[in-house]
mmCIF file of C-alpha atoms in Angstrom:
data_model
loop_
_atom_site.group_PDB
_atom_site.id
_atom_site.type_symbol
_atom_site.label_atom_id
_atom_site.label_comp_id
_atom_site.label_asym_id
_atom_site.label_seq_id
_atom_site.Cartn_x
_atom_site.Cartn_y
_atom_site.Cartn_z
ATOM 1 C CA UNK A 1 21.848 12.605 78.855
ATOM 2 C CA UNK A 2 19.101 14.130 76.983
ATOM 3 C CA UNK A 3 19.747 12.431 74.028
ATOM 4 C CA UNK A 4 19.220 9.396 75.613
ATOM 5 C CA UNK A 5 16.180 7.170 76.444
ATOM 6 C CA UNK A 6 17.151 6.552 79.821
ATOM 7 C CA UNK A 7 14.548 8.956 81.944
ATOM 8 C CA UNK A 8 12.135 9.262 79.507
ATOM 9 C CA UNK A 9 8.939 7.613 80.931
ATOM 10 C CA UNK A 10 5.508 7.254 78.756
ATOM 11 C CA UNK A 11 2.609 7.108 80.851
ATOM 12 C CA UNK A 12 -0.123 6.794 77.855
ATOM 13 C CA UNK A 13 -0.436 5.033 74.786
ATOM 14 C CA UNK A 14 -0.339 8.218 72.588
ATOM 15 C CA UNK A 15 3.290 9.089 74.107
ATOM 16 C CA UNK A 16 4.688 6.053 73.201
ATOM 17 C CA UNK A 17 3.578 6.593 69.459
ATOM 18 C CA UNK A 18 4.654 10.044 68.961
ATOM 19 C CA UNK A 19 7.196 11.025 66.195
ATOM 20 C CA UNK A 20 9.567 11.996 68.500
ATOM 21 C CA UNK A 21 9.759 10.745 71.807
ATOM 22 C CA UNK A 22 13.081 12.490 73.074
ATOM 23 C CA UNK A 23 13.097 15.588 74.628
ATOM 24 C CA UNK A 24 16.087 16.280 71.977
ATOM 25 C CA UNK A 25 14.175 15.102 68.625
ATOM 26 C CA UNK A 26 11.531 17.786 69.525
ATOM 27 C CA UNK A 27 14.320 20.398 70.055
ATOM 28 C CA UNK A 28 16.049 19.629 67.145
ATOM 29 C CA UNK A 29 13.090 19.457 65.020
ATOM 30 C CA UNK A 30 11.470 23.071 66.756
ATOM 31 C CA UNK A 31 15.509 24.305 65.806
ATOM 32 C CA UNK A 32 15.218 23.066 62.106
ATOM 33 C CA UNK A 33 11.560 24.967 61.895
ATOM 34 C CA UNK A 34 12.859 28.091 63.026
ATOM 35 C CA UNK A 35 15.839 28.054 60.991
ATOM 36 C CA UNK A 36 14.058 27.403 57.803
ATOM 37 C CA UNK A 37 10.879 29.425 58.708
ATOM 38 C CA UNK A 38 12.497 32.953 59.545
ATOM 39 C CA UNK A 39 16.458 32.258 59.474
ATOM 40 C CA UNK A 40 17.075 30.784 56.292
ATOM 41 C CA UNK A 41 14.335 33.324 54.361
ATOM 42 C CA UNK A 42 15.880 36.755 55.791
ATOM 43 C CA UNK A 43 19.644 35.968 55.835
ATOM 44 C CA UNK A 44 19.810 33.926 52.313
ATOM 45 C CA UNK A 45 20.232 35.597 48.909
ATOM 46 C CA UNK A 46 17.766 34.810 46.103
ATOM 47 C CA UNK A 47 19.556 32.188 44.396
ATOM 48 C CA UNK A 48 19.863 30.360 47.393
ATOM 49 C CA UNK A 49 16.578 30.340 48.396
ATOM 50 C CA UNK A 50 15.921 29.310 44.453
ATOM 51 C CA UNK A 51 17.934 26.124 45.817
ATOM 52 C CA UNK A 52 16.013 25.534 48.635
ATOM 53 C CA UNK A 53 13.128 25.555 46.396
ATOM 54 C CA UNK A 54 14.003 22.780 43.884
ATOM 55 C CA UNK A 55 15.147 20.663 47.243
ATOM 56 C CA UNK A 56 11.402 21.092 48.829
ATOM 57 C CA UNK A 57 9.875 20.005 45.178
ATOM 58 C CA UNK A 58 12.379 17.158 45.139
ATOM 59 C CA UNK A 59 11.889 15.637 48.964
ATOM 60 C CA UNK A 60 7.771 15.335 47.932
ATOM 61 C CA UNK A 61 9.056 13.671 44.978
ATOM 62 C CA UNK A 62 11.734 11.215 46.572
ATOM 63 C CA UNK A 63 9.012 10.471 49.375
ATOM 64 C CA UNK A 64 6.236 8.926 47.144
ATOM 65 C CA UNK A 65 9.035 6.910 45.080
ATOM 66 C CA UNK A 66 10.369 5.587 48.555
ATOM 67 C CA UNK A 67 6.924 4.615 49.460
ATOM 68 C CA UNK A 68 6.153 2.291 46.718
ATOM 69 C CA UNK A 69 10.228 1.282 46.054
ATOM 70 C CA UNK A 70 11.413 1.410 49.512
ATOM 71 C CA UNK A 71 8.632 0.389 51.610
ATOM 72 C CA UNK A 72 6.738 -1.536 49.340
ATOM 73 C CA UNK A 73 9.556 -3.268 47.381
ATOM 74 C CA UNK A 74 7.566 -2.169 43.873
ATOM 75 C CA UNK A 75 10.244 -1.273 41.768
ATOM 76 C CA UNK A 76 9.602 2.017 39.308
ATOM 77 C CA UNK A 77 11.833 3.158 36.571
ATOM 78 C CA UNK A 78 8.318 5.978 35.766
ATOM 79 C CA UNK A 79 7.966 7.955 38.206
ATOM 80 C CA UNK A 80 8.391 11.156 36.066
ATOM 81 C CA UNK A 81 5.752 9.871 33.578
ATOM 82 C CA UNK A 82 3.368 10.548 36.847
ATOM 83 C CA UNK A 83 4.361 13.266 37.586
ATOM 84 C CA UNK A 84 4.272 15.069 33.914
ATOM 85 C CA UNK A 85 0.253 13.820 34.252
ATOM 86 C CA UNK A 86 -0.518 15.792 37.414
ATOM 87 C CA UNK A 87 1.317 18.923 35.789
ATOM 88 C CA UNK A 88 -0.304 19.139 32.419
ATOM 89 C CA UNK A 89 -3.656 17.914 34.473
ATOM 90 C CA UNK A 90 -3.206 21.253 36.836
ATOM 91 C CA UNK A 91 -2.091 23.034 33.841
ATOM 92 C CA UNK A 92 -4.760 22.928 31.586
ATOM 93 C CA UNK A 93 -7.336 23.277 34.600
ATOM 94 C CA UNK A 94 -5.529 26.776 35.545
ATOM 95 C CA UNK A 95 -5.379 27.932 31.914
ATOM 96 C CA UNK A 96 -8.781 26.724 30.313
ATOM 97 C CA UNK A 97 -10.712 26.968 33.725
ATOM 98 C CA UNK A 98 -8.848 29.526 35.394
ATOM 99 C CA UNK A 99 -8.968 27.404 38.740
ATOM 100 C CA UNK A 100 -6.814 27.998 41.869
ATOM 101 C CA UNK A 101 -3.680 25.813 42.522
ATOM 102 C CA UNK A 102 -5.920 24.592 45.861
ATOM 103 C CA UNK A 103 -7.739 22.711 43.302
ATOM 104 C CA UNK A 104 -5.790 21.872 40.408
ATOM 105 C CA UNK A 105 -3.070 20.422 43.443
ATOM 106 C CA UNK A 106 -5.006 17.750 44.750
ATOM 107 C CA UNK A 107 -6.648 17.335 40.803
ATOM 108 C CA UNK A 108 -3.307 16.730 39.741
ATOM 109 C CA UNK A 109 -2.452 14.548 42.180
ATOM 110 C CA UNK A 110 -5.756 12.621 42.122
ATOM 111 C CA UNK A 111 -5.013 11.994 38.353
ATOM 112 C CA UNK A 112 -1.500 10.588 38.743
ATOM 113 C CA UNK A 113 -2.757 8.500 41.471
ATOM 114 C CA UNK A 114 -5.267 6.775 38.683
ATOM 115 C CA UNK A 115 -2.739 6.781 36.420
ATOM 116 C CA UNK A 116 -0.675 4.586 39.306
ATOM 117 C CA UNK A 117 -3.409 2.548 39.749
ATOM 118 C CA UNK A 118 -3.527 1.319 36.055
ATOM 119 C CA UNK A 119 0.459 1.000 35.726
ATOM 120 C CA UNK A 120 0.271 -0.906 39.132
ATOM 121 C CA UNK A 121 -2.479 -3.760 38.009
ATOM 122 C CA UNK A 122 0.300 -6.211 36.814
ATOM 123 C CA UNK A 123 2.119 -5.884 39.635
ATOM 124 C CA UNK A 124 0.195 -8.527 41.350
ATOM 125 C CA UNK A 125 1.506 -10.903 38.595
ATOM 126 C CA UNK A 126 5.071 -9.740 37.837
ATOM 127 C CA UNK A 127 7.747 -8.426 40.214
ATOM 128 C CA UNK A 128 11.381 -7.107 40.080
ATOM 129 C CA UNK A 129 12.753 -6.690 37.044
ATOM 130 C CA UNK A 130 10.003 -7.024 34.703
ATOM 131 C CA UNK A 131 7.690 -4.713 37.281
ATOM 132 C CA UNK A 132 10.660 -2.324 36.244
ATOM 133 C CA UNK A 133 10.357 -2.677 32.419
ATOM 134 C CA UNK A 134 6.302 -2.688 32.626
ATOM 135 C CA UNK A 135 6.705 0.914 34.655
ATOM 136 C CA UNK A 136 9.408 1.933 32.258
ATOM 137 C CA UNK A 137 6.775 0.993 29.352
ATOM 138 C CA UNK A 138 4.679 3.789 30.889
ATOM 139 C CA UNK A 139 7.061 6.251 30.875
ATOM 140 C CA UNK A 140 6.868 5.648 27.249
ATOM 141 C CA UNK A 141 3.555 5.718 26.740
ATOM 142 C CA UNK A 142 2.692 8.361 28.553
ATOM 143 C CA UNK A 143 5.473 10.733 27.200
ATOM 144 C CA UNK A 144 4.187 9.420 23.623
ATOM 145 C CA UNK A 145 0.321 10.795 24.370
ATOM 146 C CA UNK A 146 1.416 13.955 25.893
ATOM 147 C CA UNK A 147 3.758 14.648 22.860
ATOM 148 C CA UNK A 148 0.297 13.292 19.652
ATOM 149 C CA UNK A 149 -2.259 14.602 21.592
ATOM 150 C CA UNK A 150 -3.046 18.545 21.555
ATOM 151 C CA UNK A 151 -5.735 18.622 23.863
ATOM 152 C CA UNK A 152 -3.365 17.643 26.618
ATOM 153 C CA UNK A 153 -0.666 19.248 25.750
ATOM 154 C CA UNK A 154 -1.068 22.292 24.167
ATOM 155 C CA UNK A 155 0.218 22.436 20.716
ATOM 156 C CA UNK A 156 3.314 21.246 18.874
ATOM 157 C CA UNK A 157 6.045 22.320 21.636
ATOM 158 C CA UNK A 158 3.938 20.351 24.651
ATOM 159 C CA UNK A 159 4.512 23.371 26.677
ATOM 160 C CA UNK A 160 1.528 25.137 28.244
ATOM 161 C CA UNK A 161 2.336 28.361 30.150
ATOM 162 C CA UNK A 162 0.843 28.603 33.688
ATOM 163 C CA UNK A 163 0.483 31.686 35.752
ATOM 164 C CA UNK A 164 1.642 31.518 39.357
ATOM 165 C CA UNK A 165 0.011 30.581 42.419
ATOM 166 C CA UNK A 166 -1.907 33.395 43.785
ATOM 167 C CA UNK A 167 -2.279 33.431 47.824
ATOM 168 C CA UNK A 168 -5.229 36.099 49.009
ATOM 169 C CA UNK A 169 -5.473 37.364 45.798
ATOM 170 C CA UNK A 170 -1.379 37.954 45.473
ATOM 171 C CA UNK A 171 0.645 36.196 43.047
ATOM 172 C CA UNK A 172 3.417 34.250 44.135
ATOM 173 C CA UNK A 173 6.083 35.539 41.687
ATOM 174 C CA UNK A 174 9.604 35.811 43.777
ATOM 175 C CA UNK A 175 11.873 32.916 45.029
ATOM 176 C CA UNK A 176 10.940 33.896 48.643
ATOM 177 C CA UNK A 177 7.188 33.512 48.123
ATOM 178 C CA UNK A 178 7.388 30.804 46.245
ATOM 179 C CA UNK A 179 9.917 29.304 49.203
ATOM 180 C CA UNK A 180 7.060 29.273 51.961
ATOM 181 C CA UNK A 181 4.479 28.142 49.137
ATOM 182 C CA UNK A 182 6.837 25.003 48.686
ATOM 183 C CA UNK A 183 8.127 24.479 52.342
ATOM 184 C CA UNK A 184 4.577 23.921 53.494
ATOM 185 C CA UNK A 185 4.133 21.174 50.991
ATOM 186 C CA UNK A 186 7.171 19.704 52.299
ATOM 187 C CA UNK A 187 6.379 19.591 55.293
ATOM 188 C CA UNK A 188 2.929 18.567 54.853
ATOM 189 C CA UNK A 189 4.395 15.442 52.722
ATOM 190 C CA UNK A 190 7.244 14.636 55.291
ATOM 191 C CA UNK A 191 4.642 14.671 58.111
ATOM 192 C CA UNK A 192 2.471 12.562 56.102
ATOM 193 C CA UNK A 193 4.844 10.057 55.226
ATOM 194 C CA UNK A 194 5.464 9.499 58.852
ATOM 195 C CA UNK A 195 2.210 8.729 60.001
ATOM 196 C CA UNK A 196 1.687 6.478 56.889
ATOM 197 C CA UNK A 197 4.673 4.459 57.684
ATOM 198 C CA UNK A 198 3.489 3.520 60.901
ATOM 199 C CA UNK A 199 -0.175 3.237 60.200
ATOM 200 C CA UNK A 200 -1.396 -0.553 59.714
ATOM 201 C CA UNK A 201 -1.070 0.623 56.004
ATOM 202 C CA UNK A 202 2.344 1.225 56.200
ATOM 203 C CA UNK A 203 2.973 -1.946 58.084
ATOM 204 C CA UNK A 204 1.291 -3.660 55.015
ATOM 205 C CA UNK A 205 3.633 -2.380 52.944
ATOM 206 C CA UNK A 206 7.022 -3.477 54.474
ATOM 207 C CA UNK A 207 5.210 -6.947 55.633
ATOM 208 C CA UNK A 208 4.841 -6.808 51.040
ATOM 209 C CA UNK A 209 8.065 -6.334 50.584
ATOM 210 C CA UNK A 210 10.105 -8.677 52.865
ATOM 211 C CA UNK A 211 7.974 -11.882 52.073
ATOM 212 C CA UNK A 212 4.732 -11.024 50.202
ATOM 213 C CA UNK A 213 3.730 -14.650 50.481
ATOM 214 C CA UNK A 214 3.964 -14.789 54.112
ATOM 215 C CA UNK A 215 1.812 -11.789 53.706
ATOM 216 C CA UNK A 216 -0.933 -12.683 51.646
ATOM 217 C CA UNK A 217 -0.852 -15.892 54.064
ATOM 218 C CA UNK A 218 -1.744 -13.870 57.534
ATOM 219 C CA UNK A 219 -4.507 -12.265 55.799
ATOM 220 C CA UNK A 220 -2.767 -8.984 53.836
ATOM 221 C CA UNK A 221 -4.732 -8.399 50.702
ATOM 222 C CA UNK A 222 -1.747 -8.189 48.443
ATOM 223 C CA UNK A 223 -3.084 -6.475 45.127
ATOM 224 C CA UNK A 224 -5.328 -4.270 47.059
ATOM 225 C CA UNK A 225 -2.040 -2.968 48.770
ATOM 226 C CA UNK A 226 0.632 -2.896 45.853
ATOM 227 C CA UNK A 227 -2.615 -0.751 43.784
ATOM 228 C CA UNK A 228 -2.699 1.502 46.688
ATOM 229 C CA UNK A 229 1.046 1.571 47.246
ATOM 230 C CA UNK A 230 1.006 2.883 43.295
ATOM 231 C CA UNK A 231 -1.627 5.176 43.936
ATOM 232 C CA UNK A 232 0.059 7.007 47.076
ATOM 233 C CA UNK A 233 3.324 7.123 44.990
ATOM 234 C CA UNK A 234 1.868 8.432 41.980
ATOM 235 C CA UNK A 235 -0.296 11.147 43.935
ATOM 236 C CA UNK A 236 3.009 12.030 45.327
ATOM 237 C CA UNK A 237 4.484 12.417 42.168
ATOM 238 C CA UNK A 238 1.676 14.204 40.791
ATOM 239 C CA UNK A 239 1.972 16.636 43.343
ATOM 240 C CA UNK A 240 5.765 17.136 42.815
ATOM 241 C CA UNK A 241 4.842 17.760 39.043
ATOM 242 C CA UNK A 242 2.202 20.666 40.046
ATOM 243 C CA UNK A 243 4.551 21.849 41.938
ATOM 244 C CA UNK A 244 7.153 22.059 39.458
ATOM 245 C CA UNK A 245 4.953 23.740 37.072
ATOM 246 C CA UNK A 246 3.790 26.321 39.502
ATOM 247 C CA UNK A 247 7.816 26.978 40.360
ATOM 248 C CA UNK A 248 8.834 27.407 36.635
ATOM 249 C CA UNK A 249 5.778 28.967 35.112
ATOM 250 C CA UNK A 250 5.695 26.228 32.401
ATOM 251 C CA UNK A 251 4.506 22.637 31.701
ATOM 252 C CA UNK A 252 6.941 21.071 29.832
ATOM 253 C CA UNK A 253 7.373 17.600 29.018
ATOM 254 C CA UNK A 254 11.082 17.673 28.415
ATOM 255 C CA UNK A 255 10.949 18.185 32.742
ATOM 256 C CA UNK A 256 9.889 14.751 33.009
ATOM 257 C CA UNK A 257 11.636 12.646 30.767
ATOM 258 C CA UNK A 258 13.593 9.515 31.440
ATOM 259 C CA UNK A 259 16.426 10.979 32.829
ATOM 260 C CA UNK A 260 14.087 12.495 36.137
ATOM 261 C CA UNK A 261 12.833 9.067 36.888
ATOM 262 C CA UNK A 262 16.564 8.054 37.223
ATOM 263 C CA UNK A 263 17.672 11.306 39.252
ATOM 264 C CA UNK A 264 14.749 9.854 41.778
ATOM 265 C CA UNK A 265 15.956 6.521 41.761
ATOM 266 C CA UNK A 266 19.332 7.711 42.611
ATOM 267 C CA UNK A 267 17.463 9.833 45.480
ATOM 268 C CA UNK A 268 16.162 7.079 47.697
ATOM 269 C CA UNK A 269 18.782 4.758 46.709
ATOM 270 C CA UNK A 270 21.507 6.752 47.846
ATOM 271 C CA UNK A 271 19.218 8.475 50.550
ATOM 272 C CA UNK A 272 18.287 4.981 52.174
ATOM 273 C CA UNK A 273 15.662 2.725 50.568
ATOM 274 C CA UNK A 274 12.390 2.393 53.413
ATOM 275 C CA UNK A 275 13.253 5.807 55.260
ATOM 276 C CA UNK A 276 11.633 8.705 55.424
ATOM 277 C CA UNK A 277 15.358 11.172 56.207
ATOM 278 C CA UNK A 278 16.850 8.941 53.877
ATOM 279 C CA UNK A 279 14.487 9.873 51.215
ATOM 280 C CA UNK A 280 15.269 13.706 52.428
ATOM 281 C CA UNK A 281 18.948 13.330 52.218
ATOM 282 C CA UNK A 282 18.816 11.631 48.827
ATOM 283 C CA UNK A 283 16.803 14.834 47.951
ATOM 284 C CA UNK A 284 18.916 17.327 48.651
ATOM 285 C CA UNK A 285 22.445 15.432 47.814
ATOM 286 C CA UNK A 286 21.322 14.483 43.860
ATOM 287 C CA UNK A 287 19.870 18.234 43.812
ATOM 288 C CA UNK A 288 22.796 20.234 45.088
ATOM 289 C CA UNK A 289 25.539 17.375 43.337
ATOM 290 C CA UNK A 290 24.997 19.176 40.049
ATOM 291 C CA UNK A 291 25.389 23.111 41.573
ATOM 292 C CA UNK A 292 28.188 21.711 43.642
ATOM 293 C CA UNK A 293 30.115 20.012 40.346
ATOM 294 C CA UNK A 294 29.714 23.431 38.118
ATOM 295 C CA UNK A 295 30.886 25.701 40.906
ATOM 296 C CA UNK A 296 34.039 23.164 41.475
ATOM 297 C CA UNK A 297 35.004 23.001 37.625
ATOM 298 C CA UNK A 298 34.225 26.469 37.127
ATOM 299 C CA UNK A 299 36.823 27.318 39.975
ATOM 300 C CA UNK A 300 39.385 24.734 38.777
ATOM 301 C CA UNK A 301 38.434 23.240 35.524
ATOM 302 C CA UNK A 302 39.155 26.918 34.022
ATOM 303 C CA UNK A 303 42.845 26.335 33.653
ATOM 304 C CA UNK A 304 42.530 23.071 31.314
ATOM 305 C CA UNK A 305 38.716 23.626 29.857
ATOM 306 C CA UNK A 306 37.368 26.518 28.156
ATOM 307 C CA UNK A 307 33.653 27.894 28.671
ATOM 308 C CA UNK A 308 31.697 25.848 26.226
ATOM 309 C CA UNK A 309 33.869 22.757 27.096
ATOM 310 C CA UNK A 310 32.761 23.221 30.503
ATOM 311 C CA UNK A 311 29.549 23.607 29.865
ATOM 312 C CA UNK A 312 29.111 20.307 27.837
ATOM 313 C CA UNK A 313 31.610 18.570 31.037
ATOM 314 C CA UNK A 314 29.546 19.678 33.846
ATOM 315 C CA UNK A 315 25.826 17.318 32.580
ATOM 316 C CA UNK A 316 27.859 14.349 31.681
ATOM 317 C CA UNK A 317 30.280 14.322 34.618
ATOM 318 C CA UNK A 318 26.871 14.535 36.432
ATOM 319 C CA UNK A 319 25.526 11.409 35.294
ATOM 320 C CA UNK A 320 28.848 9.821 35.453
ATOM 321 C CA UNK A 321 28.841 11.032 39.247
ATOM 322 C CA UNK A 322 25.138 9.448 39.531
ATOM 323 C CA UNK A 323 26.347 5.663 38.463
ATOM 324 C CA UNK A 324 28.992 5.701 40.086
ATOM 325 C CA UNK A 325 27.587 7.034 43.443
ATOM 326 C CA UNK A 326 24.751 4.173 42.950
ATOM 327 C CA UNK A 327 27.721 1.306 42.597
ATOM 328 C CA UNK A 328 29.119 2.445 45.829
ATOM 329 C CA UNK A 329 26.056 2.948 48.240
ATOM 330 C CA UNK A 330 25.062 -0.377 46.814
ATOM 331 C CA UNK A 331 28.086 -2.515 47.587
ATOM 332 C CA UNK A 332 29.460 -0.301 50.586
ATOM 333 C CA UNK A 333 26.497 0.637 52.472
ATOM 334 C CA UNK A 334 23.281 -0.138 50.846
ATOM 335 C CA UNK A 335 21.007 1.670 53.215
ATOM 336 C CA UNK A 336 22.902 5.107 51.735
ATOM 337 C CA UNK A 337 23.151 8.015 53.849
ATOM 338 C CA UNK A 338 20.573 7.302 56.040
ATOM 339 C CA UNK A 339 22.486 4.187 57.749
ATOM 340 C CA UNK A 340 25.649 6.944 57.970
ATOM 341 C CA UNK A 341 23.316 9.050 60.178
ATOM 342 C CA UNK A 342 22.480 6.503 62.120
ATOM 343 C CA UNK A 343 25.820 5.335 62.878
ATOM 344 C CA UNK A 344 26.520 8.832 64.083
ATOM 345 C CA UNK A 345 23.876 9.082 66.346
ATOM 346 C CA UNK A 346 24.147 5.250 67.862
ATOM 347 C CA UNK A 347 27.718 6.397 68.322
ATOM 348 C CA UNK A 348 26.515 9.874 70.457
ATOM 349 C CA UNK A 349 23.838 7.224 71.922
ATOM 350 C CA UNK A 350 26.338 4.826 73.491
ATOM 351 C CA UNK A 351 29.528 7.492 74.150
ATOM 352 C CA UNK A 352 31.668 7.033 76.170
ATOM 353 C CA UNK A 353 31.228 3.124 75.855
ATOM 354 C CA UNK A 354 32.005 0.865 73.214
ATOM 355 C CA UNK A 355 28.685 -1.276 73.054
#
């Protein structure tokens, strides 16, 4: 019965607002924090933990996209456009200034988000699928500047090189330094996004996207919101692009092109558009989907493929994988994996009975 609400009494006001009421979500969330804190870092080889990496830098990433397209109803075909601005803005602060990532982090972010802001001004006037082509514009535009304009981007190539993080004066250099560096801005954007979500803010949003008339009619400011709905998502993604420069050593436009703003989209769609563990599970299926497709037609796809065939299969099978995962979740269950999970645990909720 633990699981259950039954017995589970608040007596105060901050009780009955914490993230997780149950005696059992507490557990279960203390279980996942050891695991991934001292388990998962001492028992897991290198290239594992490399995984784990790129799943941290991809749940910041599919957080501030669900924020503005899942909460907000905003929809965003740029999101990688943001987030190559935060990276070449913490790049060339760590190589011309030589500043710490503590700074060029939030700078990064902080530029995105203005960015955001910019992209987001006619979204008071347009909506759906001409908000999408007006953020896919962006992408554009912005991936045009970085390419023409040296200053920002470093040369001909658009690649800046940027030395790792340094903690106390040590350099972050292997995968399992680099793997607390990124879990603690995981869970700093997870925890984050909760309290958002639930904050009048957050209520703003979804009140936006279910009827934004009815919204702006019981007093919601609705531009001030969608601008600051852009802004959260962008600093997000600015974030997740600092991030990804500090994990690969490089800034690199070709890491944020078109086809990353669609790998996101496919995160919180199949993950569960408006939910924080959706946006989690969207993460970490459309990053280990690739891995998991190369290790299967490596195993079997030997016999009728040879090497460089493979290697040419594997990225479009991918993408093929991608659309057609997106036409399913849509028409079968469009709340994605997220609505699975909860179906699992109303079912453990209810057991033995039926209702």
């Amino acid at each position: 019965m633990i699981h259950r609400e039954c017995g589970v009494y608040k007596t105060s006001y901050a009780a009955d607002m914490a993230l997780y009421p149950l005696p059992v979500a507490r557990w279960t969330v203390a279980a996942i924090a050891a695991l991934l804190l001292v388990a998962a870092p001492l028992a897991l080889h290198e290239y594992y933990l490399s995984i784990f990496n790129l799943v941290f830098i991809a749940i910041v990433g599919a957080l501030g996209l669900n924020i503005l397209v899942g909460y907000t109803g905003q929809i965003s075909i740029g999101h990688a456009a943001f987030m190559s601005v935060g990276a070449y803005m913490a790049a060339n602060l760590a190589v011309r200034f030589g500043l710490p990532f503590w700074i060029t982090l939030p700078a990064g972010g902080l530029m995105a988000a203005l960015v955001g802001v910019v992209v987001g001004i006619p979204s008071l006037r347009i909506k759906g699928l001409y908000l999408a082509i007006a953020t896919l514009a962006a992408q554009l535009i912005i991936e045009w500047t970085i390419n023409h304009v040296p200053w920002i981007s470093g040369g001909v190539q658009a690649s800046i090189e940027v030395p790792r993080p340094a903690l106390f004066g040590t350099p972050l250099k292997t995968q399992g330094q680099l793997y607390f560096f990124l879990l603690f801005f995981a869970a700093l954007a997870v925890v984050a996004t909760l309290n958002l979500v639930r904050s009048r803010i957050g209520r703003a949003f979804v009140a936006i996207r279910d009827q934004d008339i009815a919204a702006e009619i019981i007093g919601i400011d609705i531009f001030r919101y969608k601008l600051l709905a852009f802004a959260v998502s962008s600093f997000y993604a600015g974030v997740t692009g600092v991030l990804y420069t500090y994990y690969l050593g490089i800034a690199n436009y070709e890491i944020f092109q078109i086809t990353t703003s669609i790998d996101y989209l496919a995160m919180v769609i199949i993950g569960g558009l408006g939910s924080v563990l959706g946006s989690i599970f969207g993460a970490i299926f459309v990053t280990l989907l690739p891995i998991v497709l190369r290790l299967v037609m490596e195993a079997f796809g030997g016999l009728a493929f040879s090497e460089s065939e493979l290697r040419n299969l594997v990225p479009n099978l991918r993408l093929f994988m991608f659309g057609a995962l997106i036409i399913v979740f849509l028409v079968v269950e469009p709340e994605g994996l997220n609505r699975l999970w909860r179906n699992v645990r109303s079912y453990f909720r209810v057991w033995p009975f039926s209702y």
